[in-house]
Amino acid sequence: MKAHVYVSLKKTVLDPQGKTIQGALKKMGYQGLGDVRQGKFFEIALNGGLTKEQATAEVEKMAREVLTNPVIEEFRFTVEE
Amino acid sequence: MKFGVLVFPGSNCDHDAYWTLKNVAHQPATFLWHESHDLENCDAIIVPGGFAYGDYLRTGAIAKFSPVMESVKKFAASGGLVLGICNGFQIIAESGLLPGALMRNAGLKYVCKNADVRVEATDTPFTNACKEGEVLTIPIGHMDGNYYCDDATLAELERTNRVVFRYCTPDGRVTPEANPNGSLENIAGICNEGRNVLGMMPHPERSGEAILGCADGFKIFQSMVNVGVNALAAR
């Protein structure tokens, strides 16, 4: 099984890296550019015969307790067979 | 007053803090390894600067799970003095000992220079040797010092006078230009509700004695020593 975890800054938190990337893209002439926000992406392989339900619970806990700081970040994830 | 300086793999200001405590403040001090639960009966804990566990995931993200931090959390809850400096501030914020988080600097660059900070609160065990509004020059050196918290937390910090230091101009004005990293309200250091835990981005151990070019940072350690002296006198 494989889990994909996407971590991004909360909407209410300023993202200076995203802002800088947006500025660079604008300078390069990309049209119709709105807000740009960046984040982190984790691809996690799960071994050891967990059920999908167990794996989902495990990944959710991992993301909540370790991969993100709830003060500034939020996450979403998927688990695939 | 016995001081314990935590040592994580990647700590790099632990010896500077130890030096200041031992050779400038003339206090007993010991290093405390991250894998140990034993705080060795220390009266105060320093969480030093550096890059604990490499900070690869996020500053302080792994350090907060270390055995020694479990003990530090209990120690803090029982009123023990805890000073987190730079990476130490990031670690104790991640651990929940202080509210908010330290984000990437607004300018996205590592900033290493002398910073002027205004002392906003002197009724803490870390600033009792300072005067209200006094400007201290203390070096900073960080990539992630941009203090953030939500509006409700900020209001609570202000209401309870828990912003201890703010970045300012040399004459003590808190201006956007004096803010080196984009911190909310120029915040350079905050304390917890019990005022026994302080986190600060500037490095007082790097301005702990005159030979370093500035000794302003020593006032932080002196304040902590004063607490021990007063406790002894009250006995």
Short mmCIF file of N, CA, C and O in Angstrom, two decimals, chain A residues 9 12-14 16-17 20 40 42 65-69 71-73, chain B residues 57-58 61-62 64-65 94 100-101 103-106 108 146 148-149:
data_model
loop_
_atom_site.label_atom_id
_atom_site.label_comp_id
_atom_site.label_asym_id
_atom_site.label_seq_id
_atom_site.Cartn_x
_atom_site.Cartn_y
_atom_site.Cartn_z
N LEU A 9 0.62 25.18 4.26
CA LEU A 9 0.36 26.16 5.31
C LEU A 9 -1.13 26.46 5.32
O LEU A 9 -1.78 26.46 4.28
N THR A 12 -4.81 30.90 6.52
CA THR A 12 -4.70 32.14 7.31
C THR A 12 -3.23 32.52 7.56
O THR A 12 -2.94 33.59 8.08
N VAL A 13 -2.30 31.63 7.18
CA VAL A 13 -0.88 31.88 7.44
C VAL A 13 -0.20 32.37 6.17
O VAL A 13 -0.37 31.78 5.10
N LEU A 14 0.55 33.45 6.28
CA LEU A 14 1.29 33.98 5.13
C LEU A 14 2.33 32.96 4.66
O LEU A 14 2.96 32.31 5.47
N PRO A 16 5.58 33.09 2.62
CA PRO A 16 6.58 33.91 1.91
C PRO A 16 7.24 33.18 0.73
O PRO A 16 7.53 33.79 -0.28
N GLN A 17 7.40 31.85 0.86
CA GLN A 17 7.97 31.09 -0.27
C GLN A 17 7.02 31.11 -1.47
O GLN A 17 7.45 31.34 -2.60
N THR A 20 7.11 34.44 -3.17
CA THR A 20 8.31 34.64 -3.97
C THR A 20 8.21 33.87 -5.29
O THR A 20 8.58 34.39 -6.36
N LYS A 40 4.58 20.65 1.23
CA LYS A 40 5.41 19.45 1.22
C LYS A 40 4.58 18.26 0.78
O LYS A 40 3.36 18.23 1.00
N PHE A 42 4.67 13.92 0.85
CA PHE A 42 5.31 12.68 1.32
C PHE A 42 4.68 11.50 0.61
O PHE A 42 3.44 11.40 0.54
N GLU A 65 0.58 14.03 14.07
CA GLU A 65 1.50 14.17 15.20
C GLU A 65 2.93 14.50 14.81
O GLU A 65 3.67 15.07 15.60
N VAL A 66 3.34 14.11 13.61
CA VAL A 66 4.76 14.28 13.25
C VAL A 66 4.97 15.17 12.01
O VAL A 66 5.73 16.13 12.05
N LEU A 67 4.26 14.84 10.94
CA LEU A 67 4.57 15.50 9.66
C LEU A 67 4.12 16.95 9.61
O LEU A 67 4.60 17.72 8.78
N THR A 68 3.18 17.34 10.49
CA THR A 68 2.71 18.73 10.46
C THR A 68 2.77 19.38 11.83
O THR A 68 2.74 18.70 12.85
N ASN A 69 2.86 20.68 11.82
CA ASN A 69 2.67 21.47 13.04
C ASN A 69 1.29 22.10 12.93
O ASN A 69 1.07 22.98 12.09
N VAL A 71 -0.25 24.27 14.40
CA VAL A 71 -0.37 25.72 14.59
C VAL A 71 -0.36 26.44 13.23
O VAL A 71 -1.06 27.42 13.03
N ILE A 72 0.44 25.92 12.30
CA ILE A 72 0.61 26.63 11.03
C ILE A 72 0.24 25.81 9.79
O ILE A 72 0.04 26.36 8.72
N GLU A 73 0.15 24.49 9.95
CA GLU A 73 -0.01 23.65 8.76
C GLU A 73 -1.29 22.81 8.80
O GLU A 73 -1.83 22.53 9.87
N LEU B 57 12.93 17.61 8.92
CA LEU B 57 11.49 17.64 8.65
C LEU B 57 10.94 19.04 8.87
O LEU B 57 10.25 19.60 8.02
N ARG B 58 11.29 19.60 10.04
CA ARG B 58 10.76 20.89 10.45
C ARG B 58 11.51 21.19 11.74
O ARG B 58 11.86 20.26 12.47
N ALA B 61 10.80 19.39 15.21
CA ALA B 61 9.73 18.40 15.01
C ALA B 61 10.07 17.04 15.62
O ALA B 61 9.18 16.35 16.13
N ILE B 62 11.32 16.64 15.56
CA ILE B 62 11.71 15.34 16.09
C ILE B 62 12.15 15.48 17.55
O ILE B 62 11.86 14.63 18.39
N LYS B 64 11.00 17.16 19.86
CA LYS B 64 9.91 17.19 20.85
C LYS B 64 9.55 15.80 21.35
O LYS B 64 8.93 15.65 22.39
N PHE B 65 9.93 14.76 20.60
CA PHE B 65 9.62 13.39 21.00
C PHE B 65 10.74 12.75 21.84
O PHE B 65 10.64 11.59 22.21
N GLU B 94 7.29 23.73 19.54
CA GLU B 94 6.78 22.48 18.96
C GLU B 94 6.24 21.57 20.07
O GLU B 94 5.26 20.85 19.87
N GLY B 100 2.16 29.14 19.59
CA GLY B 100 2.66 29.67 18.33
C GLY B 100 3.73 28.80 17.71
O GLY B 100 3.99 27.68 18.16
N ALA B 101 4.33 29.31 16.63
CA ALA B 101 5.34 28.55 15.91
C ALA B 101 6.34 29.52 15.28
O ALA B 101 6.05 30.69 15.07
N MET B 103 8.27 30.25 11.98
CA MET B 103 8.22 29.92 10.56
C MET B 103 9.47 30.42 9.84
O MET B 103 10.27 31.15 10.40
N ARG B 104 9.57 30.02 8.56
CA ARG B 104 10.65 30.50 7.70
C ARG B 104 10.69 32.04 7.71
O ARG B 104 9.65 32.69 7.68
N ASN B 105 11.89 32.62 7.80
CA ASN B 105 12.02 34.08 7.80
C ASN B 105 11.30 34.68 6.59
O ASN B 105 11.35 34.10 5.49
N ALA B 106 10.68 35.83 6.80
CA ALA B 106 9.90 36.45 5.72
C ALA B 106 10.77 36.71 4.48
O ALA B 106 10.31 36.59 3.36
N LEU B 108 13.18 34.87 3.53
CA LEU B 108 13.65 33.56 3.07
C LEU B 108 15.15 33.35 3.20
O LEU B 108 15.71 32.42 2.63
N ASN B 146 10.56 33.51 12.37
CA ASN B 146 9.39 34.32 12.06
C ASN B 146 8.23 33.86 12.95
O ASN B 146 7.52 32.91 12.61
N TYR B 148 4.85 33.23 14.65
CA TYR B 148 3.45 33.30 14.23
C TYR B 148 2.54 32.66 15.27
O TYR B 148 2.89 31.63 15.86
N CYS B 149 1.41 33.29 15.51
CA CYS B 149 0.33 32.63 16.25
C CYS B 149 -0.98 33.24 15.75
O CYS B 149 -0.96 34.26 15.05
#
